[in-house]
CSV table of C-alpha atoms in Angstrom, one decimal:
chain,number,residue,atom,x,y,z
A,1418,UNK,CA,79.0,96.8,105.8
A,1419,UNK,CA,76.8,94.1,104.4
A,1420,UNK,CA,73.1,93.9,105.5
A,1421,UNK,CA,70.4,91.2,105.5
A,1422,UNK,CA,69.1,90.4,102.0
A,1423,UNK,CA,71.8,92.5,100.3
A,1424,UNK,CA,72.1,91.6,96.7
A,1425,UNK,CA,75.0,93.9,95.4
A,1426,UNK,CA,78.4,94.7,96.6
A,1427,UNK,CA,79.1,96.8,99.7
A,1428,UNK,CA,79.4,100.6,99.0
A,1429,UNK,CA,82.8,101.6,97.8
A,1430,UNK,CA,85.2,103.5,100.2
A,1431,UNK,CA,88.3,103.6,98.0
A,1432,UNK,CA,88.9,104.3,94.3
A,1433,UNK,CA,90.0,100.7,93.7
A,1434,UNK,CA,86.6,99.4,95.0
A,1435,UNK,CA,84.8,101.8,92.8
A,1436,UNK,CA,86.7,100.4,89.8
A,1437,UNK,CA,86.0,96.9,91.0
A,1438,UNK,CA,82.3,97.6,91.2
A,1439,UNK,CA,82.2,99.2,87.7
A,1440,UNK,CA,84.1,96.2,86.3
A,1441,UNK,CA,81.6,93.8,88.0
A,1442,UNK,CA,78.7,95.7,86.4
A,1443,UNK,CA,80.4,95.7,83.0
A,1444,UNK,CA,81.1,91.9,83.0
A,1445,UNK,CA,77.6,91.1,84.5
A,1446,UNK,CA,76.0,93.0,81.6
A,1447,UNK,CA,78.0,91.0,79.0
A,1448,UNK,CA,77.0,87.8,80.8
A,1449,UNK,CA,73.4,88.8,80.8
A,1450,UNK,CA,73.5,89.6,77.1
A,1451,UNK,CA,75.1,86.2,76.2
A,1452,UNK,CA,72.6,84.2,78.4
A,1453,UNK,CA,69.8,86.1,76.7
A,1454,UNK,CA,71.0,85.4,73.3
A,1455,UNK,CA,71.4,81.7,74.1
A,1456,UNK,CA,68.1,81.2,75.6
A,1457,UNK,CA,66.5,83.1,72.6
A,1458,UNK,CA,68.3,80.7,70.2
A,1459,UNK,CA,67.1,77.6,72.3
A,1460,UNK,CA,63.6,79.0,72.4
A,1461,UNK,CA,63.5,79.4,68.6
A,1462,UNK,CA,65.0,75.9,68.1
A,1463,UNK,CA,62.3,74.3,70.3
A,1464,UNK,CA,59.3,76.2,68.9
A,1465,UNK,CA,59.9,76.8,65.2
A,1466,UNK,CA,59.0,74.3,62.5
A,1467,UNK,CA,60.9,76.1,59.7
A,1468,UNK,CA,63.9,74.4,58.3
A,1469,UNK,CA,66.7,75.7,56.0
A,1470,UNK,CA,68.6,73.4,53.8
A,1471,UNK,CA,71.6,75.9,53.5
A,1472,UNK,CA,72.2,76.1,57.4
A,1473,UNK,CA,74.7,73.2,57.3
A,1474,UNK,CA,77.1,75.3,55.1
A,1475,UNK,CA,77.2,78.9,56.5
A,1476,UNK,CA,80.9,80.0,56.7
A,1477,UNK,CA,80.0,83.6,57.3
A,1478,UNK,CA,78.1,82.6,60.4
A,1479,UNK,CA,80.9,80.4,61.5
A,1480,UNK,CA,83.3,83.3,61.2
A,1481,UNK,CA,81.1,85.5,63.2
A,1482,UNK,CA,80.6,83.2,66.1
A,1483,UNK,CA,84.3,82.5,66.2
A,1484,UNK,CA,85.5,86.1,66.1
A,1485,UNK,CA,82.7,87.5,68.3
A,1486,UNK,CA,83.6,85.5,71.5
A,1487,UNK,CA,87.2,86.6,71.1
A,1488,UNK,CA,86.2,90.3,71.0
A,1489,UNK,CA,84.0,89.8,74.0
A,1490,UNK,CA,87.0,88.2,75.9
A,1491,UNK,CA,89.2,91.2,75.0
A,1492,UNK,CA,86.6,93.6,76.3
A,1493,UNK,CA,86.6,91.8,79.6
A,1494,UNK,CA,90.3,91.2,79.9
A,1495,UNK,CA,91.5,94.8,79.2
A,1496,UNK,CA,89.7,96.5,82.1
A,1497,UNK,CA,90.5,93.6,84.4
A,1498,UNK,CA,94.2,93.9,83.7
A,1499,UNK,CA,94.0,97.7,84.3
A,1500,UNK,CA,92.5,97.1,87.7
A,1501,UNK,CA,95.1,94.4,88.4
A,1502,UNK,CA,97.9,96.7,87.8
A,1503,UNK,CA,96.3,99.5,89.8
A,1504,UNK,CA,96.0,97.3,92.9
A,1505,UNK,CA,99.8,96.9,92.8
A,1506,UNK,CA,100.7,100.6,92.5
A,1507,UNK,CA,102.3,102.0,95.7
A,1508,UNK,CA,103.2,105.6,95.3
A,1509,UNK,CA,104.7,107.5,98.2
A,1510,UNK,CA,102.5,106.3,101.2
A,1511,UNK,CA,101.7,108.8,103.9
A,1512,UNK,CA,101.4,106.0,106.6
A,1513,UNK,CA,102.7,102.4,107.0
A,1514,UNK,CA,100.9,99.9,109.1
A,1515,UNK,CA,102.2,96.3,109.7
A,1516,UNK,CA,99.5,93.7,110.3
A,1517,UNK,CA,100.5,90.3,111.7
A,1518,UNK,CA,98.0,87.4,111.8
A,1519,UNK,CA,97.9,85.0,114.7
A,1520,UNK,CA,95.6,82.2,115.8
A,1521,UNK,CA,93.3,83.9,116.2
A,1522,UNK,CA,93.8,87.6,116.5
A,1523,UNK,CA,95.6,90.4,114.7
A,1524,UNK,CA,98.7,92.5,115.8
A,1525,UNK,CA,99.1,95.9,114.3
A,1526,UNK,CA,102.3,98.1,114.4
A,1527,UNK,CA,102.3,101.8,113.4
A,1528,UNK,CA,105.9,101.8,112.0
A,1529,UNK,CA,105.8,105.7,111.6
A,1530,UNK,CA,104.9,106.3,115.3
A,1531,UNK,CA,107.8,105.0,117.2
A,1532,UNK,CA,106.8,101.3,116.9
A,1533,UNK,CA,103.3,101.5,118.5
A,1534,UNK,CA,102.2,97.9,118.7
A,1535,UNK,CA,98.9,96.6,119.9
A,1536,UNK,CA,96.7,93.4,119.6
A,1537,UNK,CA,93.2,93.4,118.3
A,1538,UNK,CA,90.8,90.7,119.7
A,1539,UNK,CA,87.3,90.0,118.9
A,1540,UNK,CA,84.9,91.2,121.7
A,1541,UNK,CA,83.2,88.3,123.5
A,1542,UNK,CA,79.5,88.6,123.6
A,1543,UNK,CA,79.5,89.5,127.3
A,1544,UNK,CA,81.4,92.7,126.7
A,1545,UNK,CA,79.4,94.0,123.7
A,1546,UNK,CA,78.0,97.4,124.2
A,1547,UNK,CA,74.6,98.5,122.8
A,1548,UNK,CA,75.3,99.1,119.1
A,1549,UNK,CA,78.2,96.8,118.9
A,1550,UNK,CA,78.2,94.1,116.2
A,1551,UNK,CA,78.5,90.4,117.4
A,1552,UNK,CA,81.5,88.6,115.9
A,1553,UNK,CA,82.8,91.8,114.1
A,1554,UNK,CA,83.7,94.3,116.8
A,1555,UNK,CA,87.1,94.3,118.4
A,1556,UNK,CA,88.7,95.7,121.5
A,1557,UNK,CA,91.3,97.8,119.7
A,1558,UNK,CA,90.3,99.4,116.4
A,1559,UNK,CA,92.9,100.4,113.7
A,1560,UNK,CA,92.6,104.2,113.5
A,1561,UNK,CA,93.6,105.7,110.0
A,1562,UNK,CA,93.2,108.9,108.2
A,1563,UNK,CA,91.1,109.4,105.0
A,1564,UNK,CA,92.3,110.9,101.8
A,1565,UNK,CA,95.9,109.7,102.5
A,1566,UNK,CA,97.6,106.7,100.7
A,1567,UNK,CA,98.1,104.0,103.4
A,1568,UNK,CA,100.4,101.1,102.9
A,1569,UNK,CA,99.6,97.8,104.7
A,1570,UNK,CA,102.5,95.4,105.3
A,1571,UNK,CA,100.9,91.9,106.0
A,1572,UNK,CA,102.3,88.8,107.3
A,1573,UNK,CA,101.7,85.9,109.7
A,1574,UNK,CA,103.4,84.3,112.7
A,1575,UNK,CA,101.9,80.8,112.5
A,1576,UNK,CA,99.5,79.7,109.6
A,1577,UNK,CA,98.0,81.3,106.5
A,1578,UNK,CA,95.6,84.1,107.1
A,1579,UNK,CA,94.1,86.7,104.8
A,1580,UNK,CA,93.6,90.4,105.6
A,1581,UNK,CA,90.3,91.4,103.9
A,1582,UNK,CA,88.0,94.6,104.2
A,1583,UNK,CA,85.5,94.3,101.3
A,1584,UNK,CA,84.4,98.0,101.3
A,1585,UNK,CA,88.0,99.0,100.6
A,1586,UNK,CA,88.5,96.4,97.9
A,1587,UNK,CA,91.3,94.8,99.9
A,1588,UNK,CA,92.2,91.1,100.3
A,1589,UNK,CA,95.8,90.2,100.9
A,1590,UNK,CA,97.1,86.8,102.1
A,1591,UNK,CA,99.3,86.7,105.3
A,1592,UNK,CA,101.9,84.1,104.8
A,1593,UNK,CA,104.4,83.0,107.4
A,1594,UNK,CA,108.0,84.2,106.6
A,1595,UNK,CA,106.7,86.4,103.8
A,1596,UNK,CA,105.8,90.2,103.9
A,1597,UNK,CA,103.0,91.1,101.4
A,1598,UNK,CA,101.9,94.6,100.8
A,1599,UNK,CA,99.0,96.5,99.6
A,1600,UNK,CA,97.7,100.1,99.5
A,1601,UNK,CA,94.5,102.0,99.7
A,1602,UNK,CA,93.2,105.6,99.9
A,1603,UNK,CA,89.9,105.9,101.9
A,1604,UNK,CA,87.5,108.6,100.6
A,1605,UNK,CA,85.0,109.0,103.5
A,1606,UNK,CA,85.1,108.6,107.3
A,1607,UNK,CA,83.4,105.8,109.1
A,1608,UNK,CA,84.0,102.4,110.8
A,1609,UNK,CA,84.5,99.5,108.3
A,1610,UNK,CA,84.6,95.8,109.0
A,1611,UNK,CA,86.5,92.9,107.6
A,1612,UNK,CA,87.5,89.4,108.6
A,1613,UNK,CA,90.1,86.8,107.9
A,1614,UNK,CA,89.3,85.3,104.6
A,1615,UNK,CA,91.5,82.2,104.8
A,1616,UNK,CA,90.5,79.1,106.7
A,1617,UNK,CA,93.2,79.2,109.5
A,1618,UNK,CA,91.9,76.8,112.1
A,1619,UNK,CA,89.0,76.2,114.6
A,1620,UNK,CA,88.5,79.9,115.4
A,1621,UNK,CA,88.9,81.2,111.9
A,1622,UNK,CA,85.5,82.9,112.1
A,1623,UNK,CA,86.5,84.9,115.2
A,1624,UNK,CA,89.4,87.2,114.1
A,1625,UNK,CA,87.6,90.2,112.6
A,1626,UNK,CA,89.1,93.4,111.4
A,1627,UNK,CA,87.9,96.9,112.3
A,1628,UNK,CA,89.1,100.1,110.6
A,1629,UNK,CA,88.1,103.5,112.0
A,1630,UNK,CA,88.7,106.1,109.4
A,1631,UNK,CA,88.8,109.8,110.4
A,1632,UNK,CA,89.6,113.1,108.7
A,1633,UNK,CA,93.3,113.7,108.3
A,1634,UNK,CA,93.3,116.9,110.3
A,1635,UNK,CA,91.9,115.1,113.4
A,1636,UNK,CA,94.4,112.3,112.9
A,1637,UNK,CA,97.3,114.7,112.9
A,1638,UNK,CA,96.2,116.4,116.1
A,1639,UNK,CA,97.5,113.7,118.3
A,1640,UNK,CA,97.0,110.1,119.6
A,1641,UNK,CA,93.4,109.0,118.7
A,1642,UNK,CA,94.0,105.3,119.0
A,1643,UNK,CA,91.3,103.3,120.7
A,1644,UNK,CA,93.5,101.4,123.1
């Protein structure tokens, strides 16, 4: 999860998030080089007293600064489209979880476990134990296995919500009357936090998401849900 004075993104827990972080660094380096070049040109313009009478007619230079930005845009667009299509791929999921957004809590349904359904509310400050995180911990966590493709079916019962877990690279809108889906494969165990990322009313800030990811062997041993 994020911590105070953090500058970069959260550590990746899924292959998709690793790709997103790599693309972020790739695009940021291109932006840095462009900014450096522009600032350097401005600095020379303001400080030099040299003039060139032929600078008004330089077709070679105009050709370069027309083609070069197009090449840079292609270098940014190609990996971006690759990641976009990767996020839409859903290949034979091992487990399907349905998440329903409400004002202001989440309902989860394990469709592969006989329709196990439970609600997940934010823990009030009076019920927090030592080590719990204010405004982030919930009474019922979603327990999922690692190293297994998980499909999330996301919808809403009232208004627009958004189911988002940054460390997994997930953010999917919950729309009333529509069933959206996304998939992820966690690579390491732990407890990971998210929140609703769509302004959905007065208590929008108080409907967190908590995923508890455990090894697949432990998950297969029996009910480990924190109900």
